[in-house]
C-alpha positions as a Markdown table, in Angstrom:
| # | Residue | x | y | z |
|---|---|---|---|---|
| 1 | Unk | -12.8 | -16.5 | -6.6 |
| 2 | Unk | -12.7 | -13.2 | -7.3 |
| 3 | Unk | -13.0 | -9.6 | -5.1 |
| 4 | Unk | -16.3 | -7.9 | -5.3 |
| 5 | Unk | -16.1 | -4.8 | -6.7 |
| 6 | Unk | -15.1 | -3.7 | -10.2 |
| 7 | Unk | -12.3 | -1.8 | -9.1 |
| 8 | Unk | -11.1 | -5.0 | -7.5 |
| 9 | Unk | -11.9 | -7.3 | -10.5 |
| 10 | Unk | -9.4 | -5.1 | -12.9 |
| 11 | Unk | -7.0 | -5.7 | -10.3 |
| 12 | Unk | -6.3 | -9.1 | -9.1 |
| 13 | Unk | -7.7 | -12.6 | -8.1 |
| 14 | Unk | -7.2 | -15.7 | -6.1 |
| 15 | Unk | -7.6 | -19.6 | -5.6 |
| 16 | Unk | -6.9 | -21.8 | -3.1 |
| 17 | Unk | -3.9 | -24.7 | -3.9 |
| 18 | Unk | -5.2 | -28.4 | -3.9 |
| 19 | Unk | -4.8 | -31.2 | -2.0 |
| 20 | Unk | -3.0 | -30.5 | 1.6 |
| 21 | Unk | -1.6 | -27.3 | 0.4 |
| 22 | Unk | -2.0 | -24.5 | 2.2 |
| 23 | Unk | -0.4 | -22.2 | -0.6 |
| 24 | Unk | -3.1 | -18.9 | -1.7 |
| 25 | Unk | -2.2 | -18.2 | -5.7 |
| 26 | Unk | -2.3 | -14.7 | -6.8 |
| 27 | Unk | -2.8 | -13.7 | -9.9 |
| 28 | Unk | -2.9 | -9.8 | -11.2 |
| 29 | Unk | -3.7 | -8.2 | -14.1 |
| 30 | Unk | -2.5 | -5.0 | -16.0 |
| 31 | Unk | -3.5 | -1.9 | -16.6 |
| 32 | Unk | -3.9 | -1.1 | -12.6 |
| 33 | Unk | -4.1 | 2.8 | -11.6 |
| 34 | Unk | -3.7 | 3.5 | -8.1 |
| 35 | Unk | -6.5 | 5.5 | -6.6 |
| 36 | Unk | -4.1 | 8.6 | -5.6 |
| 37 | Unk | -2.5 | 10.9 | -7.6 |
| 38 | Unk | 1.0 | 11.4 | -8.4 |
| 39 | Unk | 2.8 | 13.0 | -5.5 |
| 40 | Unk | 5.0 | 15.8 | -6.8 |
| 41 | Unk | 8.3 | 16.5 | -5.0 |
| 42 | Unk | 7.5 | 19.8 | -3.4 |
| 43 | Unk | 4.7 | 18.3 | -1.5 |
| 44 | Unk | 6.9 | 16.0 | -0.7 |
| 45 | Unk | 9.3 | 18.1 | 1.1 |
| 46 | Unk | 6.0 | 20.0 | 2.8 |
| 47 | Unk | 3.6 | 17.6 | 2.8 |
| 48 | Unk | 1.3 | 18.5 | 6.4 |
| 49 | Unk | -0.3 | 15.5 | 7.6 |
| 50 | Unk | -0.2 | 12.8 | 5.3 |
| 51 | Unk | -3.0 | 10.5 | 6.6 |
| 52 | Unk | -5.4 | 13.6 | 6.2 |
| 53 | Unk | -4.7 | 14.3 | 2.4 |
| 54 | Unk | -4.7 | 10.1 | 2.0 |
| 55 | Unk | -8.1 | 10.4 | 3.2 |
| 56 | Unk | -9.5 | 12.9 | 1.1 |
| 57 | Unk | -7.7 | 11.4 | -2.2 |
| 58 | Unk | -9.4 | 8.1 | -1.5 |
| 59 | Unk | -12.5 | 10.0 | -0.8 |
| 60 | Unk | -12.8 | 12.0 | -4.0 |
| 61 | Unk | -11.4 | 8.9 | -6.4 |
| 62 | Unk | -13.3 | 7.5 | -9.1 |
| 63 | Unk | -12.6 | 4.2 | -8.9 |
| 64 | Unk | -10.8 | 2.9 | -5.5 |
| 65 | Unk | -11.3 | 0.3 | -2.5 |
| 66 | Unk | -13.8 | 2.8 | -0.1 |
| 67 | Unk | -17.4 | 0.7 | -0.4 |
| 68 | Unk | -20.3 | 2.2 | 1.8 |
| 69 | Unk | -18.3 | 1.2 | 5.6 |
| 70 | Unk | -16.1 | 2.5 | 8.2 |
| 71 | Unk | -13.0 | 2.8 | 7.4 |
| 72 | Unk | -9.6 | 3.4 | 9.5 |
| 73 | Unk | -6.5 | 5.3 | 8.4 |
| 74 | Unk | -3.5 | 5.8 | 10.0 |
| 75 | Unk | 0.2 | 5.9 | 9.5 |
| 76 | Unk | 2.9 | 2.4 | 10.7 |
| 77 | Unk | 6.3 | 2.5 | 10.5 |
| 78 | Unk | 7.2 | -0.7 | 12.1 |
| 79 | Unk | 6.8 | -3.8 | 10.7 |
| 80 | Unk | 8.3 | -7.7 | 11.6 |
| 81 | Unk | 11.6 | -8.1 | 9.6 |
| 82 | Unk | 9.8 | -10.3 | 7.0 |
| 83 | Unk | 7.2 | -8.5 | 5.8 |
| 84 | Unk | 9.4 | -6.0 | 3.4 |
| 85 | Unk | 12.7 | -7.6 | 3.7 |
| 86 | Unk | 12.6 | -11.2 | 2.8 |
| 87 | Unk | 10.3 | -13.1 | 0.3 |
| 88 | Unk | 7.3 | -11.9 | 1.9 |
| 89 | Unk | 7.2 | -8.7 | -0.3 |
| 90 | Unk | 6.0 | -10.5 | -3.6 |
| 91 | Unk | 8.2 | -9.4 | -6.5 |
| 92 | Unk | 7.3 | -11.9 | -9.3 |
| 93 | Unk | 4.8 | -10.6 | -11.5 |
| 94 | Unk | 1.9 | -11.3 | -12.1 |
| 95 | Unk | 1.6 | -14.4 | -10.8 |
| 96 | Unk | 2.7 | -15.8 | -7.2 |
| 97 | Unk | 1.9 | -17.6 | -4.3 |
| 98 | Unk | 1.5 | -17.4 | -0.4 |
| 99 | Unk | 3.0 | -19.8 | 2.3 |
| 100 | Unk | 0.2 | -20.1 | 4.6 |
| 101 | Unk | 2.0 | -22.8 | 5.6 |
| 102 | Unk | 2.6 | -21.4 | 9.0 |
| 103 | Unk | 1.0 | -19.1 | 11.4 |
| 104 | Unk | -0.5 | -17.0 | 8.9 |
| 105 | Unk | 1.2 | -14.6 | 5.9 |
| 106 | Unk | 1.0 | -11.2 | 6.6 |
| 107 | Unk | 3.1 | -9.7 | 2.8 |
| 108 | Unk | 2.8 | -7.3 | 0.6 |
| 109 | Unk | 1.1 | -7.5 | -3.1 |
| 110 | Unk | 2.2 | -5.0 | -5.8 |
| 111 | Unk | -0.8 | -4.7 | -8.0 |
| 112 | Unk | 1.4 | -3.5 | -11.0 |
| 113 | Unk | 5.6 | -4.9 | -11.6 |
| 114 | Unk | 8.2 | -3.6 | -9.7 |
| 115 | Unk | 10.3 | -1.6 | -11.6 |
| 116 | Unk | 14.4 | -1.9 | -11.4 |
| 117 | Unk | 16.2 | 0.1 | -8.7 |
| 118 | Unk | 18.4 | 2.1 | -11.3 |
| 119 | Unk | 15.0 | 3.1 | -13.0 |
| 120 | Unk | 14.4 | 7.3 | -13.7 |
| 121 | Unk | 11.9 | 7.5 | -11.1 |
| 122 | Unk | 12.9 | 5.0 | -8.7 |
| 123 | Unk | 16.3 | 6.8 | -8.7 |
| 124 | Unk | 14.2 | 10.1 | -8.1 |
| 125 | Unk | 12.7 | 8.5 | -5.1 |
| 126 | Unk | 16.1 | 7.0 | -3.3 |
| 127 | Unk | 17.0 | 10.8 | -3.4 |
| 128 | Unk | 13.9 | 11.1 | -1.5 |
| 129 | Unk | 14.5 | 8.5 | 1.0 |
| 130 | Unk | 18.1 | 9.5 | 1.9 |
| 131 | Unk | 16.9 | 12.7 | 2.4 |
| 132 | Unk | 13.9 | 12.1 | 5.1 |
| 133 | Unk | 11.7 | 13.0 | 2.3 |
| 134 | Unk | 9.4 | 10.3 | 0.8 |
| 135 | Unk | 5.9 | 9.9 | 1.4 |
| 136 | Unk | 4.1 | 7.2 | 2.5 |
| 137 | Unk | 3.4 | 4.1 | -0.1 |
| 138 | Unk | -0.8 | 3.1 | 0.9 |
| 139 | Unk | -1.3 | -0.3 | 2.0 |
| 140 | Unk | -4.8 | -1.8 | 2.2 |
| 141 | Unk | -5.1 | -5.0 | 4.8 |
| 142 | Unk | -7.3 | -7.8 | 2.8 |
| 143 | Unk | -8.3 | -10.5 | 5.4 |
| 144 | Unk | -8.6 | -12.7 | 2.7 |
| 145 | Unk | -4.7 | -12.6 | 1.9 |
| 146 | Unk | -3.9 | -12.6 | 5.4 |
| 147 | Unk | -2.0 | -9.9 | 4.0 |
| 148 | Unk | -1.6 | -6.0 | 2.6 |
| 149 | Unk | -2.0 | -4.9 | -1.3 |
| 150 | Unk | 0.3 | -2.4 | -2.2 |
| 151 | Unk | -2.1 | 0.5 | -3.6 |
| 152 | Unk | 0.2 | 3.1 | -4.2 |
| 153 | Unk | 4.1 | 4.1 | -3.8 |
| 154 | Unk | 5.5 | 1.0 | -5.9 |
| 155 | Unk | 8.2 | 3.0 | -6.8 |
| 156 | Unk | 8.7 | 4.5 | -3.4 |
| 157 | Unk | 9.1 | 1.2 | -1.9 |
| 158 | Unk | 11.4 | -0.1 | -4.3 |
| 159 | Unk | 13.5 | 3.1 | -4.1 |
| 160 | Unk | 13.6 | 3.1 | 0.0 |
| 161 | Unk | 14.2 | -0.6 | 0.2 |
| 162 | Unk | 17.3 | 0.2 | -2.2 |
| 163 | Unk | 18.6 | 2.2 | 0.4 |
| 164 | Unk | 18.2 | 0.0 | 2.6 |
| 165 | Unk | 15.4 | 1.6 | 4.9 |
| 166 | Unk | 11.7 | 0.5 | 5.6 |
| 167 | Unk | 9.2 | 2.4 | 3.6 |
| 168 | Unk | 6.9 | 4.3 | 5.6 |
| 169 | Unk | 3.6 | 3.4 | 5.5 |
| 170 | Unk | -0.1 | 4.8 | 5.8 |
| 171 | Unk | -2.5 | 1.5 | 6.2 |
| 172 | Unk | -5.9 | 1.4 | 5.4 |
| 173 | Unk | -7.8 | -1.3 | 7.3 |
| 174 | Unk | -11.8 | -2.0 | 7.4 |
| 175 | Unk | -13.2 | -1.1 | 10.8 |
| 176 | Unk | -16.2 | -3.1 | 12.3 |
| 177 | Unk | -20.2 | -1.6 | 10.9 |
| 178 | Unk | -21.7 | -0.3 | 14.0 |
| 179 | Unk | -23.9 | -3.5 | 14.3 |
| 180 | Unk | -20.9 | -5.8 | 14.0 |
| 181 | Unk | -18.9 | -4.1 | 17.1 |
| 182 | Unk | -22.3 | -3.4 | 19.1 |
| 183 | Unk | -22.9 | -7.7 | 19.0 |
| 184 | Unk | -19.4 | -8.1 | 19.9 |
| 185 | Unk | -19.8 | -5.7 | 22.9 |
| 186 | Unk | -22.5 | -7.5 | 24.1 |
| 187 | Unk | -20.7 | -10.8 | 23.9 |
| 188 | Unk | -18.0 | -9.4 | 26.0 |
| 189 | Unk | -20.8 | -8.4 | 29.0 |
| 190 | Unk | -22.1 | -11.8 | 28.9 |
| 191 | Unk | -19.3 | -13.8 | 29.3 |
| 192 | Unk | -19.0 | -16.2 | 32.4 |
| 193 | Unk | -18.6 | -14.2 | 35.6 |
| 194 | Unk | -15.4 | -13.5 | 38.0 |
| 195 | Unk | -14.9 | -16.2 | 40.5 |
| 196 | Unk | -14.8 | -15.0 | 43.9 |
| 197 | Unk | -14.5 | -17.1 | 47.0 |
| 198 | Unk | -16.1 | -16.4 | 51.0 |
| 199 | Unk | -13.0 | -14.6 | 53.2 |
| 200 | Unk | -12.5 | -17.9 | 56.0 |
| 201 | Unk | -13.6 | -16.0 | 59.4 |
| 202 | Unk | -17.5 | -14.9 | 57.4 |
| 203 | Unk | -18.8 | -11.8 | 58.8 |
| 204 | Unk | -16.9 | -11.1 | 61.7 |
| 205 | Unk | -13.6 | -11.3 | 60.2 |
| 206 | Unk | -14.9 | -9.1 | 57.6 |
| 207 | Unk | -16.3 | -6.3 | 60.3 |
| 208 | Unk | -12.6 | -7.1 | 62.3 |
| 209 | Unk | -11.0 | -6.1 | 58.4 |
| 210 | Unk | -13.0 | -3.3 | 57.7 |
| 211 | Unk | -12.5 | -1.7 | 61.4 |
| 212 | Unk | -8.4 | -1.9 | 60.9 |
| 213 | Unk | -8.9 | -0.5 | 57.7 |
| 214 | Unk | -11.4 | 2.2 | 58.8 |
| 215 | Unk | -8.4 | 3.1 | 61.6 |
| 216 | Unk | -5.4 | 3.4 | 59.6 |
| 217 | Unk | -7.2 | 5.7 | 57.3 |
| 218 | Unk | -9.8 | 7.6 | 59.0 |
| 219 | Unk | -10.6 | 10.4 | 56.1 |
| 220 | Unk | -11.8 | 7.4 | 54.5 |
Protein backbone atom coordinates (compact mmCIF):
# COMPACT_ATOMS: atom_id res chain seq x y z
CA UNK A 1 0.00 0.00 0.00
CA UNK A 2 1.18 3.07 -0.98
CA UNK A 3 0.70 7.05 0.24
CA UNK A 4 -1.48 9.06 -1.97
CA UNK A 5 0.13 11.75 -3.38
CA UNK A 6 2.97 11.78 -5.88
CA UNK A 7 5.17 13.59 -3.72
CA UNK A 8 4.65 10.63 -1.32
CA UNK A 9 4.86 7.84 -4.00
CA UNK A 10 8.71 9.10 -4.92
CA UNK A 11 9.27 8.73 -1.33
CA UNK A 12 8.41 5.74 0.46
CA UNK A 13 5.91 2.76 0.90
CA UNK A 14 4.60 0.14 3.28
CA UNK A 15 3.05 -3.38 3.93
CA UNK A 16 1.88 -5.07 6.80
CA UNK A 17 4.04 -8.37 8.07
CA UNK A 18 2.11 -11.81 7.78
CA UNK A 19 0.80 -14.13 10.02
CA UNK A 20 0.68 -12.83 13.89
CA UNK A 21 3.21 -10.22 13.15
CA UNK A 22 2.61 -7.04 14.15
CA UNK A 23 5.94 -5.69 12.32
CA UNK A 24 5.02 -2.42 9.60
CA UNK A 25 7.91 -2.77 6.65
CA UNK A 26 9.25 0.29 5.17
CA UNK A 27 10.62 0.62 2.20
CA UNK A 28 12.15 4.08 0.62
CA UNK A 29 13.27 5.03 -2.42
CA UNK A 30 16.08 7.50 -3.79
CA UNK A 31 16.28 10.44 -5.19
CA UNK A 32 14.12 12.23 -2.16
CA UNK A 33 14.33 16.25 -1.98
CA UNK A 34 13.17 17.68 1.04
CA UNK A 35 10.47 20.32 0.58
CA UNK A 36 12.78 23.23 2.28
CA UNK A 37 15.63 24.77 1.12
CA UNK A 38 19.09 24.61 2.29
CA UNK A 39 19.51 26.52 5.49
CA UNK A 40 22.65 28.64 5.30
CA UNK A 41 24.67 29.30 8.43
CA UNK A 42 23.98 32.97 8.92
CA UNK A 43 20.32 32.36 9.16
CA UNK A 44 21.25 30.02 11.38
CA UNK A 45 22.86 32.18 13.85
CA UNK A 46 19.72 34.79 13.30
CA UNK A 47 17.09 32.83 12.32
CA UNK A 48 13.64 34.90 13.88
CA UNK A 49 10.96 32.49 14.43
CA UNK A 50 11.57 29.31 12.89
CA UNK A 51 7.97 27.80 12.82
CA UNK A 52 6.97 30.99 10.81
CA UNK A 53 9.60 30.72 7.91
CA UNK A 54 8.82 26.55 8.07
CA UNK A 55 5.43 27.58 7.20
CA UNK A 56 5.99 29.71 4.38
CA UNK A 57 8.72 27.27 2.79
CA UNK A 58 6.12 24.48 2.90
CA UNK A 59 3.72 26.91 1.54
CA UNK A 60 5.55 28.13 -1.54
CA UNK A 61 7.13 24.33 -2.35
CA UNK A 62 6.61 22.65 -5.43
CA UNK A 63 6.25 19.37 -4.50
CA UNK A 64 5.78 18.72 -0.57
CA UNK A 65 3.21 16.98 2.01
CA UNK A 66 0.56 20.24 2.40
CA UNK A 67 -2.81 18.65 0.49
CA UNK A 68 -5.94 21.08 0.58
CA UNK A 69 -6.48 20.67 4.92
CA UNK A 70 -5.61 22.23 8.07
CA UNK A 71 -2.59 21.94 9.08
CA UNK A 72 -0.64 22.54 12.55
CA UNK A 73 2.97 23.68 13.03
CA UNK A 74 4.75 24.10 15.90
CA UNK A 75 8.07 23.59 17.50
CA UNK A 76 8.93 20.12 20.42
CA UNK A 77 11.86 19.71 22.05
CA UNK A 78 11.06 16.88 24.30
CA UNK A 79 10.66 13.65 23.27
CA UNK A 80 10.53 9.96 25.33
CA UNK A 81 14.21 8.60 25.51
CA UNK A 82 13.42 6.10 22.65
CA UNK A 83 12.33 7.97 20.01
CA UNK A 84 15.99 9.42 18.92
CA UNK A 85 18.22 7.55 21.12
CA UNK A 86 17.61 3.87 20.80
CA UNK A 87 16.54 1.80 17.72
CA UNK A 88 13.54 3.75 17.25
CA UNK A 89 15.30 6.28 14.96
CA UNK A 90 15.55 4.01 11.84
CA UNK A 91 19.16 4.05 10.45
CA UNK A 92 19.15 1.13 7.92
CA UNK A 93 18.53 2.19 4.58
CA UNK A 94 16.20 1.73 2.64
CA UNK A 95 14.55 -0.88 3.99
CA UNK A 96 13.38 -1.50 7.77
CA UNK A 97 10.78 -2.45 9.96
CA UNK A 98 8.57 -1.30 12.92
CA UNK A 99 7.89 -3.20 16.29
CA UNK A 100 4.29 -2.53 16.72
CA UNK A 101 4.66 -5.20 18.89
CA UNK A 102 3.78 -3.08 21.89
CA UNK A 103 1.81 -0.07 22.74
CA UNK A 104 2.34 1.56 19.60
CA UNK A 105 5.81 2.86 17.69
CA UNK A 106 6.14 6.34 17.75
CA UNK A 107 10.10 6.63 15.46
CA UNK A 108 11.57 8.50 13.20
CA UNK A 109 11.93 7.60 9.24
CA UNK A 110 14.80 9.28 7.28
CA UNK A 111 13.49 9.39 3.73
CA UNK A 112 17.16 9.59 2.32
CA UNK A 113 20.57 7.54 4.22
CA UNK A 114 22.12 8.87 7.05
CA UNK A 115 25.32 10.04 6.37
CA UNK A 116 28.52 9.27 8.73
CA UNK A 117 29.14 11.54 11.78
CA UNK A 118 32.77 12.55 10.46
CA UNK A 119 31.04 13.59 7.10
CA UNK A 120 31.89 17.61 5.71
CA UNK A 121 28.57 18.71 6.53
CA UNK A 122 27.53 16.78 9.33
CA UNK A 123 30.83 17.99 10.94
CA UNK A 124 29.59 21.61 9.84
CA UNK A 125 26.42 20.96 11.78
CA UNK A 126 27.96 19.46 15.28
CA UNK A 127 29.74 22.99 15.24
CA UNK A 128 26.24 24.18 15.11
CA UNK A 129 24.88 22.18 17.74
CA UNK A 130 27.64 22.83 20.38
CA UNK A 131 27.15 26.24 19.76
CA UNK A 132 23.22 26.72 20.40
CA UNK A 133 23.01 27.19 16.83
CA UNK A 134 21.19 24.53 14.70
CA UNK A 135 17.91 24.76 13.31
CA UNK A 136 15.23 22.72 13.64
CA UNK A 137 15.13 19.15 11.50
CA UNK A 138 10.95 19.07 10.12
CA UNK A 139 9.09 16.10 11.27
CA UNK A 140 5.79 15.18 9.69
CA UNK A 141 3.41 12.71 12.10
CA UNK A 142 1.96 9.88 9.70
CA UNK A 143 -0.85 7.99 11.57
CA UNK A 144 -0.27 5.30 9.45
CA UNK A 145 3.46 4.73 10.91
CA UNK A 146 2.35 5.41 14.21
CA UNK A 147 5.21 7.47 13.74
CA UNK A 148 7.26 10.78 12.32
CA UNK A 149 9.06 11.04 8.71
CA UNK A 150 12.04 12.89 8.89
CA UNK A 151 11.47 15.67 6.11
CA UNK A 152 14.24 17.66 6.48
CA UNK A 153 17.57 18.21 8.76
CA UNK A 154 19.04 14.52 8.19
CA UNK A 155 22.25 15.93 8.66
CA UNK A 156 21.35 18.09 11.53
CA UNK A 157 20.10 15.23 13.37
CA UNK A 158 22.89 13.03 12.83
CA UNK A 159 25.30 15.91 13.67
CA UNK A 160 23.34 16.84 17.19
CA UNK A 161 22.82 13.26 18.13
CA UNK A 162 26.85 13.03 17.71
CA UNK A 163 27.06 15.43 20.28
CA UNK A 164 25.13 13.84 22.26
CA UNK A 165 21.98 16.33 22.45
CA UNK A 166 18.32 15.91 21.12
CA UNK A 167 17.67 17.63 17.88
CA UNK A 168 15.28 20.29 18.07
CA UNK A 169 12.37 19.84 16.32
CA UNK A 170 9.48 21.73 14.39
CA UNK A 171 6.45 18.98 13.83
CA UNK A 172 4.02 19.17 11.33
CA UNK A 173 0.89 17.28 12.27
CA UNK A 174 -2.73 17.15 10.27
CA UNK A 175 -5.33 19.05 12.30
CA UNK A 176 -9.05 17.88 12.13
CA UNK A 177 -11.30 19.51 8.62
CA UNK A 178 -13.82 21.70 10.28
CA UNK A 179 -16.58 18.95 9.75
CA UNK A 180 -14.55 16.28 11.40
CA UNK A 181 -14.01 18.36 14.78
CA UNK A 182 -17.61 19.98 14.53
CA UNK A 183 -19.14 15.90 14.67
CA UNK A 184 -16.78 15.30 17.40
CA UNK A 185 -18.01 18.34 19.43
CA UNK A 186 -21.26 17.21 19.15
CA UNK A 187 -20.52 13.80 20.38
CA UNK A 188 -18.98 15.33 23.42
CA UNK A 189 -22.54 17.34 24.24
CA UNK A 190 -24.43 14.22 23.93
CA UNK A 191 -22.74 11.98 26.06
CA UNK A 192 -24.63 10.40 29.04
CA UNK A 193 -25.39 13.00 31.66
CA UNK A 194 -23.81 13.76 35.28
CA UNK A 195 -25.31 11.71 37.97
CA UNK A 196 -26.60 13.61 40.76
CA UNK A 197 -28.39 12.27 43.73
CA UNK A 198 -31.58 14.19 46.10
CA UNK A 199 -29.67 15.94 49.39
CA UNK A 200 -31.43 13.40 52.45
CA UNK A 201 -33.68 16.21 54.40
CA UNK A 202 -35.59 17.29 50.49
CA UNK A 203 -36.61 20.77 50.60
CA UNK A 204 -36.34 21.88 53.98
CA UNK A 205 -32.92 20.86 54.43
CA UNK A 206 -32.14 22.54 51.33
CA UNK A 207 -33.96 26.12 52.51
CA UNK A 208 -32.08 25.33 56.22
CA UNK A 209 -28.63 25.09 53.74
CA UNK A 210 -29.21 27.94 51.65
CA UNK A 211 -30.27 30.21 54.84
CA UNK A 212 -26.71 29.38 56.64
CA UNK A 213 -25.12 30.08 53.52
CA UNK A 214 -27.14 33.21 52.75
CA UNK A 215 -25.81 34.35 56.65
CA UNK A 216 -22.23 33.74 56.54
CA UNK A 217 -22.03 35.65 53.35
CA UNK A 218 -24.59 38.34 53.17
CA UNK A 219 -23.11 40.42 49.96
CA UNK A 220 -24.04 37.33 48.30
Amino acid sequence: MRAGSRWDRTAWCWRWGTGRSRRLYVSRYAGYRPPLPPIRSTLMRDPGNWVHTYARWLEEARQGPLHDSRWHLRTRTVFPPYVWHAADFVRTWPHCHLDWSGYGWHGVVPLRPLSAEDAPRVRAHRTHARDGTRAPVLLWWVTALDGWLLLDGHDRAVAALAEGRTPPCVVLTRAPDEEDWRREAREVTEEARTRSWPLPGGVSAWEALAAAAMFQFPGD
